[in-house]
Tab-separated table of C-alpha atoms in Angstrom:
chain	number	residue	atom	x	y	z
A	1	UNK	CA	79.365	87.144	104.249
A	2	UNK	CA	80.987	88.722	101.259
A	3	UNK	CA	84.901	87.680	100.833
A	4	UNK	CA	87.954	90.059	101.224
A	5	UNK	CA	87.890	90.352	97.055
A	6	UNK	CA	84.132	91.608	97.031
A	7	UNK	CA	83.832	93.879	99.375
A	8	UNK	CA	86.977	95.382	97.722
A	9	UNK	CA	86.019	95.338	94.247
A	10	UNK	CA	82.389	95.669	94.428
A	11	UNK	CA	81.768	98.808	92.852
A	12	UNK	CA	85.031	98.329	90.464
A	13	UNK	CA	82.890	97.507	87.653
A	14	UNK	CA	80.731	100.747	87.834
A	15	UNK	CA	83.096	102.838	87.862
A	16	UNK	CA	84.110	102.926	83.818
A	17	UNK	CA	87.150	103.881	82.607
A	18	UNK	CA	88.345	106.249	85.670
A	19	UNK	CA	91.899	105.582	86.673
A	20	UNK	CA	91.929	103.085	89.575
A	21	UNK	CA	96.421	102.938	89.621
A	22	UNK	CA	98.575	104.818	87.711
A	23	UNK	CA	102.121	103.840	87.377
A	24	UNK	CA	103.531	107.564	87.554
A	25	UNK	CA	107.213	106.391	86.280
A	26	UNK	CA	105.508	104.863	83.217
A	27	UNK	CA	102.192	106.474	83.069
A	28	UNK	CA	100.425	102.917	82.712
A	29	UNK	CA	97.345	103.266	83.976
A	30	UNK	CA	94.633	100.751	85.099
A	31	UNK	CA	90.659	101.742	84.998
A	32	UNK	CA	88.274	100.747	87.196
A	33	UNK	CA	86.721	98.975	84.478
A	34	UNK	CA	90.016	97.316	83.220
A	35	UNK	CA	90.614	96.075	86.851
A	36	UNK	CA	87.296	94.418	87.036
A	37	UNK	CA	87.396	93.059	83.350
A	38	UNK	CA	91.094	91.551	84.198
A	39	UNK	CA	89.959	89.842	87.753
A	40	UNK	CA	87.917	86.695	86.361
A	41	UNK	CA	91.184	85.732	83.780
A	42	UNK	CA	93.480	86.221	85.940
A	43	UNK	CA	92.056	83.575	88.297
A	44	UNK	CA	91.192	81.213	85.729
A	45	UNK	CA	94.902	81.298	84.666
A	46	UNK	CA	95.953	81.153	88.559
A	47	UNK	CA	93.612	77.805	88.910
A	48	UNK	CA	94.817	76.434	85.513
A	49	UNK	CA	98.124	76.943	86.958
A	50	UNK	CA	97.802	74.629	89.880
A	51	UNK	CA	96.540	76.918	92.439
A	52	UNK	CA	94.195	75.329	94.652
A	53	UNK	CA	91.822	76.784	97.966
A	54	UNK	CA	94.238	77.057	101.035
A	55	UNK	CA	97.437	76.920	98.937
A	56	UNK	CA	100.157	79.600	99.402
A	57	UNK	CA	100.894	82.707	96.796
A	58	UNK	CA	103.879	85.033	97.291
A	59	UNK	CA	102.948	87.689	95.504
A	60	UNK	CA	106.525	90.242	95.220
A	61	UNK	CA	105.130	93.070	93.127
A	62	UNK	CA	105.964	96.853	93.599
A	63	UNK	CA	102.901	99.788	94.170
A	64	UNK	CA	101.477	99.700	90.657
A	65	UNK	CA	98.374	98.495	88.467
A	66	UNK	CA	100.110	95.028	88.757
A	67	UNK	CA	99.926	94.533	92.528
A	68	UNK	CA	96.077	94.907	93.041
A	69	UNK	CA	95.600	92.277	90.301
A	70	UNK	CA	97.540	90.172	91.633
A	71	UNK	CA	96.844	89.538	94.795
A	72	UNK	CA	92.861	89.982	94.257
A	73	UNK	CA	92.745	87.151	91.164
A	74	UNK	CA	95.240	85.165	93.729
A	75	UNK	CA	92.638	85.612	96.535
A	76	UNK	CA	89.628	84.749	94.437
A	77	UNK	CA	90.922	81.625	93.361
A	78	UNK	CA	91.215	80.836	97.302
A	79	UNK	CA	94.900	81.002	97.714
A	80	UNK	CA	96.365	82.308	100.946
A	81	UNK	CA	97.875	85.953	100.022
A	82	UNK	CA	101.701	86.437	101.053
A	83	UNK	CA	102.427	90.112	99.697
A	84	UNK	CA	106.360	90.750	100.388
A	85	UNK	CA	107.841	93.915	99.103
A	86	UNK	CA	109.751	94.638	96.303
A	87	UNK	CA	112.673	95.997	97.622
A	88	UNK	CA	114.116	93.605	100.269
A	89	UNK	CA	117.645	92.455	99.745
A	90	UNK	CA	118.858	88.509	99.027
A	91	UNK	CA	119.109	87.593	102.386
A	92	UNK	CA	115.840	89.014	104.055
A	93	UNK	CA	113.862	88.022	100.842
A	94	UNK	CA	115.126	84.530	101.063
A	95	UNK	CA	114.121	84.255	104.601
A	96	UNK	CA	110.715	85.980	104.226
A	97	UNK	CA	109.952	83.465	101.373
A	98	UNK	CA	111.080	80.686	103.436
A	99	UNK	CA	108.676	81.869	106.176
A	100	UNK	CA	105.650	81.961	103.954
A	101	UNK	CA	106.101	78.239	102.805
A	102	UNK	CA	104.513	79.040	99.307
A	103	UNK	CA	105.277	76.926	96.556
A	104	UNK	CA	103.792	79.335	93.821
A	105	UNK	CA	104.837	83.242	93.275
A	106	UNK	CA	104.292	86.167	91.102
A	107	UNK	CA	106.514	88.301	90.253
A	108	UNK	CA	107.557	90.803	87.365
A	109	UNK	CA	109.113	90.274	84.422
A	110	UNK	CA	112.286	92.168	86.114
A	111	UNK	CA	112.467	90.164	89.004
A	112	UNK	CA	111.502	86.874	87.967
A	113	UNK	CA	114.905	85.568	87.589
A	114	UNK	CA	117.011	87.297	90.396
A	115	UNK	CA	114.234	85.630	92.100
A	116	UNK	CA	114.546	82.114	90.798
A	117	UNK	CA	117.850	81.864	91.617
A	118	UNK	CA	117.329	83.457	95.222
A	119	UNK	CA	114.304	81.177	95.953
A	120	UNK	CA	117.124	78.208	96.427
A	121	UNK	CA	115.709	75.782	98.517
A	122	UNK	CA	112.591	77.338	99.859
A	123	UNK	CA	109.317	75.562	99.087
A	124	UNK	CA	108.767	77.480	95.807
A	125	UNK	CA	108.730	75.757	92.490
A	126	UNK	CA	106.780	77.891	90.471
A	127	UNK	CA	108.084	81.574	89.778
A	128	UNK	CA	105.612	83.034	87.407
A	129	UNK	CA	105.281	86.838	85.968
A	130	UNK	CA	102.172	88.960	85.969
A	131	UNK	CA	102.572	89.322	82.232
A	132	UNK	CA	102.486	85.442	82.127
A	133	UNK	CA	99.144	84.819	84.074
A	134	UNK	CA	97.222	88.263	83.489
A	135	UNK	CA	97.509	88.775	79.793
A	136	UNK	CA	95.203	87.070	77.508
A	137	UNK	CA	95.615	83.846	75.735
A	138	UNK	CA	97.243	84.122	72.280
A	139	UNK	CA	95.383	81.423	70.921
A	140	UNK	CA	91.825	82.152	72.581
A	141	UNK	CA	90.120	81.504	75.968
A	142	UNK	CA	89.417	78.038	75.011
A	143	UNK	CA	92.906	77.402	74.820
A	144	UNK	CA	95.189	74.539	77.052
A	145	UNK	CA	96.286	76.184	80.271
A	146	UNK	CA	99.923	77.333	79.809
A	147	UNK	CA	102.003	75.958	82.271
A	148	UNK	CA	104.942	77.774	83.993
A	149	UNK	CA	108.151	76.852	84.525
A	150	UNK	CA	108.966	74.713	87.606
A	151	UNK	CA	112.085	75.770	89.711
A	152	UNK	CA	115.120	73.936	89.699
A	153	UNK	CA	115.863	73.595	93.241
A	154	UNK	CA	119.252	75.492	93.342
A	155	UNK	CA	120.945	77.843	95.079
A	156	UNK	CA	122.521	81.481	93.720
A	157	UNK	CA	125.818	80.580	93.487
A	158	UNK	CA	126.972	83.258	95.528
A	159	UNK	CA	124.722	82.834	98.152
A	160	UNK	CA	125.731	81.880	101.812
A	161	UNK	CA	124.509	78.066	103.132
A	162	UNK	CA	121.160	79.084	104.530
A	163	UNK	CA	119.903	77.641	108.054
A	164	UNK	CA	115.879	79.017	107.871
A	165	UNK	CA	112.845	76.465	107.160
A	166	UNK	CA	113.198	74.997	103.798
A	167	UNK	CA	112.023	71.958	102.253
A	168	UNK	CA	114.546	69.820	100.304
A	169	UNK	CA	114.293	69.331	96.843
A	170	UNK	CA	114.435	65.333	96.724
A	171	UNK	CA	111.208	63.524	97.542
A	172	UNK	CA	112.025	61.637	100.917
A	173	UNK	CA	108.810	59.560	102.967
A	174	UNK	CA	108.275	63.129	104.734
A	175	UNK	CA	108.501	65.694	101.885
A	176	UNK	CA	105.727	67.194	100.853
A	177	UNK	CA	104.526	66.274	97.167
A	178	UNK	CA	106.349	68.489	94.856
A	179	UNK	CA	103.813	70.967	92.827
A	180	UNK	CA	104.914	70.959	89.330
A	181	UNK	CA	103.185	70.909	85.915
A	182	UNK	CA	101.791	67.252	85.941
A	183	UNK	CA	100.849	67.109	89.700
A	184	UNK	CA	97.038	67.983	90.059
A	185	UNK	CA	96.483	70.096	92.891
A	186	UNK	CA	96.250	68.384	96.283
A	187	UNK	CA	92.470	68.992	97.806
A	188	UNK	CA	91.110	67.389	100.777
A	189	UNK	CA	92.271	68.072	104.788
A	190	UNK	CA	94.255	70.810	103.532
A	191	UNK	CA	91.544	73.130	101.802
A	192	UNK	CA	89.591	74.685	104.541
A	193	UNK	CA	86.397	76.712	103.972
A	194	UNK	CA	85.789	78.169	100.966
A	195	UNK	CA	83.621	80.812	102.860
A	196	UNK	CA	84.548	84.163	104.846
A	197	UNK	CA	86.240	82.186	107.339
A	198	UNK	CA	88.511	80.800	104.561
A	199	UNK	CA	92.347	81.642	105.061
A	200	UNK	CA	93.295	84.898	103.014
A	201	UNK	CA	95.945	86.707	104.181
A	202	UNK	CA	99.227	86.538	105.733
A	203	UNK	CA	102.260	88.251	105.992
A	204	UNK	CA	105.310	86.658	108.056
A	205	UNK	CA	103.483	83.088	107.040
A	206	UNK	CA	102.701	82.493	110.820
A	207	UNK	CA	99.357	84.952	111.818
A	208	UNK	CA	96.504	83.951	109.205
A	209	UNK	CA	93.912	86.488	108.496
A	210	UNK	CA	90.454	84.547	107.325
A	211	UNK	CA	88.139	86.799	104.702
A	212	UNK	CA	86.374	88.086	107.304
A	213	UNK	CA	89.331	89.320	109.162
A	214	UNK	CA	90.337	91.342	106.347
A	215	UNK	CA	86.648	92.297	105.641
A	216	UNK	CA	86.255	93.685	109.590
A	217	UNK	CA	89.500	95.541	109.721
A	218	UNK	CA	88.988	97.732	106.199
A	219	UNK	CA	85.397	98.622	107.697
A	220	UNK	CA	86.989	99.110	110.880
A	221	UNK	CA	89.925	101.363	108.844
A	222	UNK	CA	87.414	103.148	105.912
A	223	UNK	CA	86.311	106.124	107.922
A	224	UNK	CA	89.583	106.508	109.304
A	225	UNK	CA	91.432	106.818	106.009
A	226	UNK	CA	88.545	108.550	104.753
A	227	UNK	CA	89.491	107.877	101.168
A	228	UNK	CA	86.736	109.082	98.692
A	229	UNK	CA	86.132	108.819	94.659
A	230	UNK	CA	87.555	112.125	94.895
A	231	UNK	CA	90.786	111.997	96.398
A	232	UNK	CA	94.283	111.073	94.915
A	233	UNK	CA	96.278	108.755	96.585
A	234	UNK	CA	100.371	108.601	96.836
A	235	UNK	CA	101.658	106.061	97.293
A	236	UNK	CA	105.620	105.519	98.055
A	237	UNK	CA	105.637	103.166	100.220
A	238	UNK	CA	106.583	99.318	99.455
A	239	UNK	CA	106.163	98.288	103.494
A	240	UNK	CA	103.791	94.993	102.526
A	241	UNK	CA	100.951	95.913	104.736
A	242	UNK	CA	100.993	99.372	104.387
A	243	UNK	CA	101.177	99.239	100.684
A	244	UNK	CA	98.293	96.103	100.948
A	245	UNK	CA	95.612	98.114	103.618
A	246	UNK	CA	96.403	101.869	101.251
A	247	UNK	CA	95.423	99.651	97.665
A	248	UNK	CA	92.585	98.544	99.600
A	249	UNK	CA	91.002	101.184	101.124
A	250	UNK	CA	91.558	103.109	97.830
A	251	UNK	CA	89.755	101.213	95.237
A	252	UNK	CA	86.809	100.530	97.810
A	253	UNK	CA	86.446	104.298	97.857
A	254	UNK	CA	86.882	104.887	94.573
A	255	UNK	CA	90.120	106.770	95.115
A	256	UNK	CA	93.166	107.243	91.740
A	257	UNK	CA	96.061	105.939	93.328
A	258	UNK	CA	99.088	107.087	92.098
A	259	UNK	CA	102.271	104.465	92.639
A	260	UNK	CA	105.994	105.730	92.816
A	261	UNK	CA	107.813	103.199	94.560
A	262	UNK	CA	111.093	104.492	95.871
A	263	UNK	CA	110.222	107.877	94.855
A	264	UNK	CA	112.654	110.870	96.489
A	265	UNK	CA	111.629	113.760	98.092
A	266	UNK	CA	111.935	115.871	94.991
A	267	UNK	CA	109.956	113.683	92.989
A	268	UNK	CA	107.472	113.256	95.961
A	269	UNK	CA	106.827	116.975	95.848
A	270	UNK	CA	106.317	117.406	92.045
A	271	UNK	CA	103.959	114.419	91.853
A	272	UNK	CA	101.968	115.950	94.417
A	273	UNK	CA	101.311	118.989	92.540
A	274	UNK	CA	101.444	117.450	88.970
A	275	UNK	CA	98.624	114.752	90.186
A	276	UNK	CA	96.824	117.044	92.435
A	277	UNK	CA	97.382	114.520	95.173
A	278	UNK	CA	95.087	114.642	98.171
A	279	UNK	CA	96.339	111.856	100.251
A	280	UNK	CA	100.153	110.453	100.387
A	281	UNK	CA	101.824	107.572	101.753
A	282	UNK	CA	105.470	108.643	101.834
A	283	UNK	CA	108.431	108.390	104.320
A	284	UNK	CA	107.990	111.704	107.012
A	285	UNK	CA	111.280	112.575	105.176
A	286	UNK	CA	109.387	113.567	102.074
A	287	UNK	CA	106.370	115.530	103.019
A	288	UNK	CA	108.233	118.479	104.931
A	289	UNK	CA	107.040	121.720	103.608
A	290	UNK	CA	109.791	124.895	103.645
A	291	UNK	CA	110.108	127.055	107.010
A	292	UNK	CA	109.765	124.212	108.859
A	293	UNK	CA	105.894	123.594	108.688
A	294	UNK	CA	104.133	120.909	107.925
A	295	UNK	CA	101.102	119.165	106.141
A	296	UNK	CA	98.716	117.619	108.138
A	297	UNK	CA	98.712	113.971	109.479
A	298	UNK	CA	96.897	110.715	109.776
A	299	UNK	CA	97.718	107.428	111.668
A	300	UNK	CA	95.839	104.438	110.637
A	301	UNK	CA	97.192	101.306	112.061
A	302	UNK	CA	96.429	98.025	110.433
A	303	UNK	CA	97.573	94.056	110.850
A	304	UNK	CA	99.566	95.294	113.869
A	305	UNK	CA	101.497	98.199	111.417
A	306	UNK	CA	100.913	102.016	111.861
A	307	UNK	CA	100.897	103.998	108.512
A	308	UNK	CA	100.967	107.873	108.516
A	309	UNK	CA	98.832	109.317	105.585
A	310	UNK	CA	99.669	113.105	104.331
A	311	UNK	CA	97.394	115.559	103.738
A	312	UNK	CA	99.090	118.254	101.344
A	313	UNK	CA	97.307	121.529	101.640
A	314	UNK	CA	98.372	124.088	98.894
C-alpha cells in the first residue's frame, strides 16, 4: 500500500509549473513541479539531520508553500508528523510541544527563536528553519550534512515554572539519550514499520495515525471536498488539522491553493475575487455576503475536526 506522501504527491510531478501554493501576502509561489523537485532534498537533509523512522517532528509553519514541504519531506523520511499552528500563544504552544514529545522541529526563520526560547524544557533540542533544511547546499549535493543548532535547555526568562510532561535537560539513569549533532540516530525497538502501517501522523502527541490511516480518510474525504485541478482554494485557516486535511486534499486534486493566514474579512473578500477563488476555508465571520445572504456550504469532518468549506458564487 502506497504511504500518506504518495498518494498525496503522486501526480505532483506531472503537473509542470502550475501553481500548487501561493503565498498571497508575498506572492511566493510553489509549482507543482517545484514541490516535487524540492521533496527528495528536503528528506535527505531531514535524515542527515538526525531524523530517524518513528522519531517525532513538530512541524510549526503557517498556510503557505513552506508547510506542504515540510511536513511531506518530514513524513518521507519516516518521522511521525506533529503539525501545530502558527498562531498559538507561549503558554498553549509550550504545552502542545510538550505533548508531542518531539525532539526535532521546523520552523520559520521568524519564529525560530521566540521558539527556542519557549521550547524550555520540553524534549526538543533541535529548532531548525525551512530555509535551513529545504534550500540547496552551497557547496554541492555531495557536501557534509550541515548540522543544526542543538537547544540549550532553558527557559524564557519571563516564563512561568511549567508543571506539563517535560524531560530534564541533565542525563540521569532514566533520561532518554539526548539527540544532538554527534549522537547517531537511535534505531531498533523504537522504529516500527517502515510500511503503511508505519506511524505518520499525530496531533495532541497521544492518537497516532499509521500511513494508511491517513491514506483511508483523504479517500474517504476526496469526493466530499470535491477539490479539482480546476478549483482555487482559500485558505485562512491555521486550525492544524484543518489546515493539514485542506493542503492535502488540494494538491491530490490538483487544486492552486491560495494561503492568507490571519487574513480579515476585507482581505478575505478581495482575494476571492482577485484569485477567482472557488473554494475557501475561512472563519463563517468572513464569507457573509451583503443583505444578509450567503454563499453556499460544505462540512467535511476529518481526525475528529469539522471544517466548513465556502463556495463563493458571483
Amino acid at each position: 500500500m502506497p504511504t500518506w506522501t504518495d498518494v498525496v504527491l503522486s501526480a505532483a510531478g506531472h503537473r509542470g509549473e502550475r501553481p500548487a501554493v501561493t503565498d498571497a501576502a508575498t506572492g511566493e509561489v510553489l509549482s507543482y513541479a517545484a514541490l516535487a523537485g524540492r521533496i527528495g532534498p528536503t528528506t535527505a537533509e531531514l535524515r542527515d539531520r538526525g531524523v530517524a523512522p518513528g522519531d517525532r517532528v513538530v512541524v510549526r509553519l503557517p498556510p503557505g508553500p513552506g508547510f506542504p514541504l515540510a511536513v511531506h519531506a518530514a513524513a518521507a523520511a519516516g518521522a511521525l508528523v506533529v503539525p501545530l499552528a502558527a498562531d498559538l500563544d507561549r503558554d498553549v504552544f509550550y504545552e502542545c510541544l510538550a505533548a508531542s514529545r518531539a525532539r526535532m522541529m521546523i520552523t520559520d526563520r521568524a519564529q525560530a527563536e521566540w521558539s527556542m526560547r519557549v521550547a524550555g524544557d520540553s524534549r526538543v533540542r533541535q529548532i531548525l528553519t525551512l530555509e535551513e533544511v529545504a534550500s540547496p547546499r552551497p557547496d554541492g549535493p555531495a557536501a557534509p550534512p550541515r548540522r543544526g543548532p542543538v537547544i540549550p535547555p532553558q527557559r524564557d526568562p519571563g516564563a512561568q515554572p511549567r508543571r506539563g510532561p517535560s524531560v530534564p535537560p541533565q542525563r540521569g539513569p532514566s533520561a532518554p539519550p539526548s539527540r544532538g549533532p554527534s549522537v547517531p540516530p537511535r534505531r531498533g525497538a523504537a522504529v516500527r514499520s517502515r510500511g503503511a502501517e508505519a506511524p505518520a501522523l499525530t496531533f495532541d502527541g497521544s492518537r497516532v495515525i499509521s500511513h494508511a490511516g491517513v491514506v483511508a480518510e483523504l479517500r474517504r474525504l476526496a469526493p466530499e471536498a470535491m477539490l479539482r485541478e480546476r478549483d482555487r482554494l482559500l485558505v485562512v485557516t491555521t486550525e492544524p488539522r484543518a489546515q493539514a486535511v485542506l493542503f492535502d486534499l488540494a494538491l491530490m486534486g490538483g487544486a492552486h491553493v491560495v494561503a492568507a493566514p490571519g487574513a480579515t474579512p476585507g482581505e478575505c473578500r478581495a482575494l476571492i475575487e482577485e484569485y477567482g477563488i472557488t473554494v475557501a476555508a475561512v472563519p463563517p465571520w468572513a464569507a457573509g455576503r451583503p443583505a444578509g445572504s450567503r454563499w453556499p456550504r460544505v462540512t467535511v469532518s476529518a481526525y475528529g475536526r469539522s471544517t466548513e468549506l465556502v463556495i463563493p458564487r458571483g
